[in-house]
PDB file of C-alpha atoms in Angstrom:
ATOM      1  CA  MET A   1     -18.114   3.208 -14.226  1.00 35.00           C
ATOM      2  CA  SER A   2     -14.497   2.780 -13.431  1.00 37.00           C
ATOM      3  CA  LYS A   3     -13.212  -0.548 -12.054  1.00 40.00           C
ATOM      4  CA  PHE A   4     -10.578  -0.977  -9.426  1.00 40.00           C
ATOM      5  CA  LYS A   5      -9.000  -4.109  -8.001  1.00 42.00           C
ATOM      6  CA  ILE A   6      -6.092  -3.656  -5.608  1.00 43.00           C
ATOM      7  CA  ILE A   7      -2.690  -5.169  -5.972  1.00 43.00           C
ATOM      8  CA  THR A   8      -3.084  -7.290  -2.801  1.00 50.00           C
ATOM      9  CA  LEU A   9      -5.389  -9.661  -4.652  1.00 55.00           C
ATOM     10  CA  GLY A  10      -2.305 -11.492  -5.986  1.00 55.00           C
ATOM     11  CA  ALA A  11      -0.961 -12.029  -2.385  1.00 55.00           C
ATOM     12  CA  LEU A  12      -4.370 -13.139  -1.057  1.00 57.00           C
ATOM     13  CA  ILE A  13      -4.931 -15.786  -3.794  1.00 58.00           C
ATOM     14  CA  ALA A  14      -1.421 -17.047  -3.325  1.00 58.00           C
ATOM     15  CA  SER A  15      -2.061 -17.349   0.410  1.00 55.00           C
ATOM     16  CA  SER A  16      -5.325 -19.254  -0.124  1.00 54.00           C
ATOM     17  CA  PHE A  17      -3.608 -21.787  -2.411  1.00 59.00           C
ATOM     18  CA  SER A  18      -0.845 -22.343   0.159  1.00 58.00           C
ATOM     19  CA  ALA A  19      -3.497 -23.337   2.716  1.00 55.00           C
ATOM     20  CA  VAL A  20      -5.469 -25.541   0.360  1.00 53.00           C
ATOM     21  CA  HIS A  21      -2.346 -27.336  -0.930  1.00 52.00           C
ATOM     22  CA  ALA A  22      -0.953 -27.975   2.554  1.00 51.00           C
ATOM     23  CA  ALA A  23      -2.115 -31.671   2.587  1.00 49.00           C
ATOM     24  CA  ASP A  24      -3.675 -32.173  -0.880  1.00 60.00           C
ATOM     25  CA  GLY A  25      -2.597 -33.047  -4.351  1.00 70.00           C
ATOM     26  CA  PRO A  26      -0.462 -30.835  -6.527  1.00 89.00           C
ATOM     27  CA  TRP A  27      -3.311 -29.480  -8.634  1.00 92.00           C
ATOM     28  CA  SER A  28      -6.420 -27.648  -7.799  1.00 91.00           C
ATOM     29  CA  LEU A  29      -9.366 -26.107  -9.625  1.00 93.00           C
ATOM     30  CA  GLY A  30     -12.067 -23.860  -8.368  1.00 92.00           C
ATOM     31  CA  ALA A  31     -13.927 -20.584  -8.355  1.00 91.00           C
ATOM     32  CA  ALA A  32     -14.321 -17.574  -6.105  1.00 89.00           C
ATOM     33  CA  ALA A  33     -16.145 -14.276  -5.656  1.00 89.00           C
ATOM     34  CA  LEU A  34     -14.226 -11.143  -4.778  1.00 83.00           C
ATOM     35  CA  VAL A  35     -15.699  -8.023  -3.128  1.00 84.00           C
ATOM     36  CA  THR A  36     -13.640  -4.914  -2.828  1.00 79.00           C
ATOM     37  CA  PRO A  37     -14.401  -1.212  -2.327  1.00 79.00           C
ATOM     38  CA  ASN A  38     -13.376   1.156  -4.899  1.00 78.00           C
ATOM     39  CA  LEU A  39     -10.835   3.889  -3.946  1.00 83.00           C
ATOM     40  CA  TYR A  40     -11.462   6.200  -6.857  1.00 87.00           C
ATOM     41  CA  LYS A  41     -14.148   8.892  -6.659  1.00 88.00           C
ATOM     42  CA  GLY A  42     -17.450   8.386  -8.295  1.00 80.00           C
ATOM     43  CA  ASP A  43     -17.686   4.666  -8.373  1.00 67.00           C
ATOM     44  CA  GLN A  44     -19.351   1.757  -6.514  1.00 61.00           C
ATOM     45  CA  ASP A  45     -18.060  -1.299  -4.700  1.00 64.00           C
ATOM     46  CA  ARG A  46     -17.619  -4.338  -6.972  1.00 70.00           C
ATOM     47  CA  VAL A  47     -18.131  -8.120  -6.962  1.00 77.00           C
ATOM     48  CA  TYR A  48     -15.750 -10.000  -9.302  1.00 78.00           C
ATOM     49  CA  PRO A  49     -15.584 -13.711 -10.301  1.00 84.00           C
ATOM     50  CA  VAL A  50     -12.125 -15.179  -9.861  1.00 82.00           C
ATOM     51  CA  PRO A  51     -10.918 -18.406 -11.306  1.00 84.00           C
ATOM     52  CA  MET A  52      -8.817 -20.570  -9.049  1.00 86.00           C
ATOM     53  CA  ILE A  53      -6.221 -22.667 -10.797  1.00 89.00           C
ATOM     54  CA  GLY A  54      -3.236 -23.931  -8.838  1.00 89.00           C
ATOM     55  CA  TYR A  55      -0.299 -26.196  -9.043  1.00 93.00           C
ATOM     56  CA  GLU A  56       2.398 -26.847  -6.334  1.00 92.00           C
ATOM     57  CA  GLY A  57       5.575 -28.616  -7.489  1.00 92.00           C
ATOM     58  CA  ASP A  58       9.051 -28.920  -6.161  1.00 92.00           C
ATOM     59  CA  SER A  59      10.411 -26.389  -8.717  1.00 95.00           C
ATOM     60  CA  PHE A  60       7.323 -24.507  -9.982  1.00 94.00           C
ATOM     61  CA  TYR A  61       4.037 -23.143  -8.694  1.00 94.00           C
ATOM     62  CA  LEU A  62       0.967 -21.593 -10.159  1.00 92.00           C
ATOM     63  CA  ARG A  63      -1.511 -19.776  -7.798  1.00 87.00           C
ATOM     64  CA  GLY A  64      -4.250 -18.132  -9.690  1.00 80.00           C
ATOM     65  CA  LEU A  65      -2.789 -14.803 -10.903  1.00 82.00           C
ATOM     66  CA  THR A  66       0.690 -15.710  -9.588  1.00 90.00           C
ATOM     67  CA  ALA A  67       3.461 -17.982 -10.937  1.00 94.00           C
ATOM     68  CA  GLY A  68       6.921 -18.766  -9.704  1.00 96.00           C
ATOM     69  CA  TYR A  69      10.017 -20.827 -10.046  1.00 98.00           C
ATOM     70  CA  TYR A  70      11.860 -21.831  -6.868  1.00 97.00           C
ATOM     71  CA  LEU A  71      15.570 -20.963  -6.430  1.00 98.00           C
ATOM     72  CA  TRP A  72      15.456 -22.553  -2.975  1.00 97.00           C
ATOM     73  CA  ASN A  73      12.804 -24.852  -1.648  1.00 96.00           C
ATOM     74  CA  ASP A  74      12.858 -26.725   1.673  1.00 96.00           C
ATOM     75  CA  GLN A  75      10.688 -26.994   4.811  1.00 93.00           C
ATOM     76  CA  THR A  76      12.123 -23.834   6.329  1.00 97.00           C
ATOM     77  CA  ASP A  77      12.985 -21.509   3.517  1.00 98.00           C
ATOM     78  CA  LYS A  78      11.473 -20.834   0.109  1.00 97.00           C
ATOM     79  CA  LEU A  79      12.908 -18.354  -2.346  1.00 98.00           C
ATOM     80  CA  SER A  80      11.459 -17.959  -5.825  1.00 97.00           C
ATOM     81  CA  ILE A  81      11.340 -15.758  -8.872  1.00 98.00           C
ATOM     82  CA  THR A  82       7.725 -14.707  -9.157  1.00 96.00           C
ATOM     83  CA  ALA A  83       5.364 -12.927 -11.571  1.00 96.00           C
ATOM     84  CA  TYR A  84       1.845 -11.932 -11.118  1.00 91.00           C
ATOM     85  CA  TYR A  85      -0.901  -9.999 -12.878  1.00 87.00           C
ATOM     86  CA  SER A  86      -1.778  -6.774 -11.156  1.00 85.00           C
ATOM     87  CA  PRO A  87      -5.376  -5.906 -11.993  1.00 77.00           C
ATOM     88  CA  LEU A  88      -5.271  -2.420 -10.689  1.00 80.00           C
ATOM     89  CA  PHE A  89      -6.598   0.005 -13.375  1.00 82.00           C
ATOM     90  CA  PHE A  90      -8.721   3.080 -13.989  1.00 86.00           C
ATOM     91  CA  ARG A  91     -10.779   3.631 -17.090  1.00 87.00           C
ATOM     92  CA  ALA A  92     -11.840   7.300 -17.279  1.00 90.00           C
ATOM     93  CA  LYS A  93     -14.734   7.006 -19.683  1.00 88.00           C
ATOM     94  CA  ASP A  94     -16.517   4.569 -17.310  1.00 83.00           C
ATOM     95  CA  SER A  95     -16.574   7.110 -14.445  1.00 86.00           C
ATOM     96  CA  ASP A  96     -19.803   8.742 -13.446  1.00 87.00           C
ATOM     97  CA  ARG A  97     -17.940  12.057 -12.495  1.00 92.00           C
ATOM     98  CA  HIS A  98     -17.176  14.633 -15.171  1.00 93.00           C
ATOM     99  CA  ASP A  99     -13.859  15.664 -13.577  1.00 95.00           C
ATOM    100  CA  MET A 100     -12.648  11.988 -13.302  1.00 94.00           C
ATOM    101  CA  ARG A 101     -13.556  11.455 -16.951  1.00 93.00           C
ATOM    102  CA  GLN A 102     -11.025  14.089 -17.966  1.00 96.00           C
ATOM    103  CA  LEU A 103      -8.074  12.161 -16.492  1.00 95.00           C
ATOM    104  CA  ASN A 104      -5.775   9.655 -18.246  1.00 95.00           C
ATOM    105  CA  ASN A 105      -6.394   5.910 -17.981  1.00 94.00           C
ATOM    106  CA  ARG A 106      -4.295   3.822 -15.618  1.00 93.00           C
ATOM    107  CA  TYR A 107      -3.566   0.264 -16.898  1.00 92.00           C
ATOM    108  CA  ALA A 108      -3.190  -3.121 -15.260  1.00 87.00           C
ATOM    109  CA  THR A 109       0.261  -4.633 -15.497  1.00 91.00           C
ATOM    110  CA  LEU A 110       2.501  -7.661 -15.082  1.00 94.00           C
ATOM    111  CA  MET A 111       4.743  -7.484 -11.900  1.00 95.00           C
ATOM    112  CA  ALA A 112       7.857  -9.579 -11.529  1.00 97.00           C
ATOM    113  CA  GLY A 113      10.461 -10.029  -8.757  1.00 97.00           C
ATOM    114  CA  LEU A 114      11.499 -12.134  -5.826  1.00 97.00           C
ATOM    115  CA  SER A 115       9.358 -13.979  -3.278  1.00 96.00           C
ATOM    116  CA  TYR A 116      10.623 -15.366   0.025  1.00 97.00           C
ATOM    117  CA  ALA A 117       9.061 -17.293   2.945  1.00 96.00           C
ATOM    118  CA  HIS A 118      10.631 -18.395   6.185  1.00 98.00           C
ATOM    119  CA  TYR A 119       8.764 -20.883   8.419  1.00 96.00           C
ATOM    120  CA  THR A 120       9.194 -21.262  12.181  1.00 96.00           C
ATOM    121  CA  GLN A 121       7.269 -22.814  14.971  1.00 93.00           C
ATOM    122  CA  TYR A 122       5.973 -19.390  15.879  1.00 94.00           C
ATOM    123  CA  GLY A 123       4.588 -18.661  12.361  1.00 96.00           C
ATOM    124  CA  PHE A 124       6.169 -17.582   9.047  1.00 96.00           C
ATOM    125  CA  LEU A 125       7.378 -14.627   7.229  1.00 97.00           C
ATOM    126  CA  ARG A 126       6.062 -13.794   3.705  1.00 95.00           C
ATOM    127  CA  THR A 127       7.774 -11.130   1.637  1.00 96.00           C
ATOM    128  CA  VAL A 128       7.585 -10.141  -2.040  1.00 95.00           C
ATOM    129  CA  LEU A 129       9.515  -7.447  -3.864  1.00 97.00           C
ATOM    130  CA  ALA A 130       8.279  -6.807  -7.439  1.00 96.00           C
ATOM    131  CA  GLY A 131       8.412  -4.198 -10.210  1.00 96.00           C
ATOM    132  CA  ASP A 132       6.279  -3.279 -13.163  1.00 96.00           C
ATOM    133  CA  THR A 133       7.501  -5.098 -16.409  1.00 97.00           C
ATOM    134  CA  LEU A 134       5.240  -3.524 -18.958  1.00 96.00           C
ATOM    135  CA  ASP A 135       6.456   0.146 -18.677  1.00 93.00           C
ATOM    136  CA  ASN A 136       3.107   1.373 -17.367  1.00 95.00           C
ATOM    137  CA  SER A 137       3.978   2.757 -13.898  1.00 94.00           C
ATOM    138  CA  ASN A 138       7.581   1.645 -13.729  1.00 95.00           C
ATOM    139  CA  GLY A 139       6.828   1.293 -10.063  1.00 96.00           C
ATOM    140  CA  ILE A 140       8.070  -1.041  -7.376  1.00 97.00           C
ATOM    141  CA  THR A 141       6.139  -2.603  -4.317  1.00 96.00           C
ATOM    142  CA  TRP A 142       7.365  -4.500  -1.465  1.00 96.00           C
ATOM    143  CA  ASP A 143       4.860  -6.505   0.606  1.00 95.00           C
ATOM    144  CA  THR A 144       5.906  -8.233   3.843  1.00 96.00           C
ATOM    145  CA  ALA A 145       3.821  -9.953   6.539  1.00 96.00           C
ATOM    146  CA  TRP A 146       4.080 -12.289   9.554  1.00 97.00           C
ATOM    147  CA  LEU A 147       1.411 -14.963   9.813  1.00 96.00           C
ATOM    148  CA  TYR A 148       0.532 -17.874  11.934  1.00 96.00           C
ATOM    149  CA  ARG A 149      -1.244 -20.972  10.696  1.00 94.00           C
ATOM    150  CA  TYR A 150      -3.551 -22.860  13.086  1.00 94.00           C
ATOM    151  CA  THR A 151      -4.812 -26.276  11.877  1.00 92.00           C
ATOM    152  CA  THR A 152      -7.263 -28.731  13.354  1.00 91.00           C
ATOM    153  CA  ASP A 153      -8.648 -31.866  11.700  1.00 89.00           C
ATOM    154  CA  ARG A 154     -10.397 -30.038   8.884  1.00 93.00           C
ATOM    155  CA  LEU A 155     -10.133 -26.300   9.736  1.00 96.00           C
ATOM    156  CA  THR A 156      -7.125 -24.031   8.973  1.00 94.00           C
ATOM    157  CA  LEU A 157      -7.048 -20.481  10.185  1.00 96.00           C
ATOM    158  CA  THR A 158      -4.150 -18.128   9.077  1.00 95.00           C
ATOM    159  CA  PRO A 159      -4.212 -14.681  10.670  1.00 97.00           C
ATOM    160  CA  GLY A 160      -1.518 -12.156   9.747  1.00 96.00           C
ATOM    161  CA  ILE A 161      -0.225  -8.566  10.026  1.00 97.00           C
ATOM    162  CA  GLY A 162       1.776  -6.882   7.333  1.00 96.00           C
ATOM    163  CA  ILE A 163       2.776  -3.662   5.508  1.00 96.00           C
ATOM    164  CA  THR A 164       3.133  -2.715   1.873  1.00 95.00           C
ATOM    165  CA  TRP A 165       5.615  -0.190   0.474  1.00 96.00           C
ATOM    166  CA  SER A 166       4.859   1.452  -2.776  1.00 96.00           C
ATOM    167  CA  SER A 167       7.443   3.462  -4.691  1.00 97.00           C
ATOM    168  CA  GLU A 168       6.947   7.071  -5.854  1.00 97.00           C
ATOM    169  CA  ASN A 169       6.456   5.944  -9.441  1.00 97.00           C
ATOM    170  CA  GLN A 170       3.846   3.517  -8.379  1.00 96.00           C
ATOM    171  CA  ASN A 171       1.901   6.129  -6.456  1.00 96.00           C
ATOM    172  CA  GLU A 172       2.295   8.773  -9.080  1.00 97.00           C
ATOM    173  CA  TYR A 173       0.920   6.563 -11.940  1.00 96.00           C
ATOM    174  CA  TYR A 174      -2.175   5.385 -10.025  1.00 94.00           C
ATOM    175  CA  TYR A 175      -2.965   8.378  -7.794  1.00 96.00           C
ATOM    176  CA  GLY A 176      -1.060  11.382  -9.202  1.00 96.00           C
ATOM    177  CA  VAL A 177      -2.742  14.177 -11.207  1.00 97.00           C
ATOM    178  CA  SER A 178      -0.553  15.844 -13.859  1.00 96.00           C
ATOM    179  CA  LYS A 179      -0.647  19.507 -14.741  1.00 96.00           C
ATOM    180  CA  ASN A 180      -2.359  18.733 -18.058  1.00 96.00           C
ATOM    181  CA  GLU A 181      -4.895  16.568 -16.295  1.00 95.00           C
ATOM    182  CA  SER A 182      -5.507  19.351 -13.774  1.00 96.00           C
ATOM    183  CA  ALA A 183      -6.090  21.870 -16.549  1.00 96.00           C
ATOM    184  CA  ARG A 184      -8.639  19.542 -18.215  1.00 96.00           C
ATOM    185  CA  SER A 185     -10.568  18.371 -15.042  1.00 95.00           C
ATOM    186  CA  GLY A 186     -10.292  21.245 -12.721  1.00 95.00           C
ATOM    187  CA  MET A 187      -8.746  19.002 -10.042  1.00 95.00           C
ATOM    188  CA  SER A 188      -5.623  20.150  -8.241  1.00 96.00           C
ATOM    189  CA  SER A 189      -2.301  18.687  -9.606  1.00 97.00           C
ATOM    190  CA  TYR A 190      -0.823  16.126  -7.346  1.00 97.00           C
ATOM    191  CA  ASP A 191       2.613  14.462  -7.145  1.00 96.00           C
ATOM    192  CA  PRO A 192       2.790  11.815  -4.374  1.00 96.00           C
ATOM    193  CA  ASN A 193       5.960  10.396  -2.871  1.00 97.00           C
ATOM    194  CA  ASP A 194       6.518   6.771  -1.819  1.00 97.00           C
ATOM    195  CA  SER A 195       4.356   5.349   0.929  1.00 97.00           C
ATOM    196  CA  TRP A 196       3.682   2.620   3.575  1.00 97.00           C
ATOM    197  CA  ALA A 197       0.330   0.948   4.082  1.00 95.00           C
ATOM    198  CA  PRO A 198      -0.223  -1.415   7.068  1.00 96.00           C
ATOM    199  CA  TYR A 199      -2.806  -4.201   6.985  1.00 95.00           C
ATOM    200  CA  VAL A 200      -4.255  -7.205   8.807  1.00 96.00           C
ATOM    201  CA  GLU A 201      -5.542 -10.254   7.103  1.00 94.00           C
ATOM    202  CA  LEU A 202      -7.294 -13.589   7.829  1.00 95.00           C
ATOM    203  CA  SER A 203      -7.552 -16.759   5.610  1.00 93.00           C
ATOM    204  CA  VAL A 204      -9.938 -19.574   6.546  1.00 94.00           C
ATOM    205  CA  ASN A 205      -9.910 -23.011   4.805  1.00 94.00           C
ATOM    206  CA  TYR A 206     -12.329 -25.932   5.618  1.00 95.00           C
ATOM    207  CA  LYS A 207     -11.943 -29.420   4.141  1.00 94.00           C
ATOM    208  CA  LEU A 208     -15.318 -30.725   3.116  1.00 95.00           C
ATOM    209  CA  THR A 209     -13.803 -33.941   1.960  1.00 93.00           C
ATOM    210  CA  ASP A 210     -10.240 -35.143   1.070  1.00 89.00           C
ATOM    211  CA  ASN A 211     -10.457 -33.275  -2.259  1.00 92.00           C
ATOM    212  CA  TRP A 212     -13.050 -30.426  -1.766  1.00 95.00           C
ATOM    213  CA  ASN A 213     -12.234 -27.340   0.220  1.00 94.00           C
ATOM    214  CA  VAL A 214     -14.184 -24.159   0.893  1.00 95.00           C
ATOM    215  CA  PHE A 215     -12.257 -20.959   1.849  1.00 93.00           C
ATOM    216  CA  GLY A 216     -12.640 -17.333   2.795  1.00 93.00           C
ATOM    217  CA  MET A 217     -10.159 -14.643   3.231  1.00 90.00           C
ATOM    218  CA  GLY A 218     -10.153 -10.866   3.932  1.00 91.00           C
ATOM    219  CA  ARG A 219      -7.720  -8.085   4.323  1.00 91.00           C
ATOM    220  CA  TYR A 220      -8.140  -4.552   5.840  1.00 93.00           C
ATOM    221  CA  VAL A 221      -5.644  -1.975   4.582  1.00 93.00           C
ATOM    222  CA  ARG A 222      -5.070   1.466   6.176  1.00 94.00           C
ATOM    223  CA  LEU A 223      -4.225   3.663   3.193  1.00 93.00           C
ATOM    224  CA  ALA A 224      -1.170   5.859   3.375  1.00 94.00           C
ATOM    225  CA  ASP A 225      -1.495   9.640   3.447  1.00 95.00           C
ATOM    226  CA  GLU A 226       0.188   9.846   0.025  1.00 95.00           C
ATOM    227  CA  VAL A 227      -2.815   7.909  -1.310  1.00 95.00           C
ATOM    228  CA  THR A 228      -5.692   9.513   0.656  1.00 95.00           C
ATOM    229  CA  SER A 229      -4.372  13.018  -0.154  1.00 96.00           C
ATOM    230  CA  SER A 230      -4.885  12.326  -3.917  1.00 96.00           C
ATOM    231  CA  PRO A 231      -7.847  14.218  -5.468  1.00 96.00           C
ATOM    232  CA  MET A 232      -8.734  11.019  -7.211  1.00 95.00           C
ATOM    233  CA  VAL A 233      -9.372   9.151  -3.927  1.00 93.00           C
ATOM    234  CA  ASP A 234     -12.141   9.529  -1.419  1.00 88.00           C
ATOM    235  CA  LYS A 235     -11.460   6.712   1.109  1.00 88.00           C
ATOM    236  CA  GLU A 236      -9.193   6.251   4.177  1.00 91.00           C
ATOM    237  CA  TRP A 237      -9.024   2.522   3.888  1.00 89.00           C
ATOM    238  CA  THR A 238      -9.522  -0.421   1.528  1.00 86.00           C
ATOM    239  CA  GLY A 239      -9.740  -4.119   1.694  1.00 85.00           C
ATOM    240  CA  ILE A 240     -10.698  -7.430   0.077  1.00 84.00           C
ATOM    241  CA  LEU A 241     -13.208 -10.110   0.952  1.00 88.00           C
ATOM    242  CA  MET A 242     -13.135 -13.314  -1.061  1.00 89.00           C
ATOM    243  CA  THR A 243     -14.741 -16.650  -0.784  1.00 91.00           C
ATOM    244  CA  GLY A 244     -14.805 -19.773  -2.932  1.00 92.00           C
ATOM    245  CA  ILE A 245     -14.393 -23.511  -3.362  1.00 94.00           C
ATOM    246  CA  THR A 246     -11.613 -25.622  -4.801  1.00 92.00           C
ATOM    247  CA  TYR A 247     -11.126 -29.313  -5.912  1.00 94.00           C
ATOM    248  CA  SER A 248      -7.606 -30.667  -5.333  1.00 91.00           C
ATOM    249  CA  PHE A 249      -6.192 -33.753  -7.052  1.00 90.00           C
TER     250      PHE A 249
END
């Protein structure tokens, strides 16, 4: 069957590392399990193992699937060049639907761009603008959110609300159906425009000891009409639920 992991995984892993590293050492190692619904027709929801490897330095950071180099880094503002692996893909031969098996594959890619965070007493802004670097979709995405971090002795809660913009190229590659694909599969051809998708998220981190942390996070995404109108897609929403454990040193 086809596999699908949405692009927001990178942002969620980065968020979890930020919470874990708030008061711990620069390095962390751990593991997590990710559950996400599949947007494409003819597939099932999936559970994926996710390695959690992190480093937080004054100039460089590594947060699972994301890495970055700071251009500006102080208590209030953090601007960085960032790159992350986007594991969104579709493998036609694995689908359990005949029409979906006639489509072209869609491949995962490496996204790169700029990341910025601004911290205030009322919460913080997180925004990432990135584009495909491997000539797969040649798409661009912009993710921006406002979050508030609440911390007690051992518990950290970080709720947030945000929105993701996807360019026309991004949507066309992952959700469009070309005329050739339409002729082979019997699906209607489809050429989407750019789109906006709002979401809410929540990250939870609990310190078991000075070094060990358990965490959980989730995001609910309301899919844009440009995505739900695709003949490849049969859902109105998507999301992510992930939980795991890390050791910081």
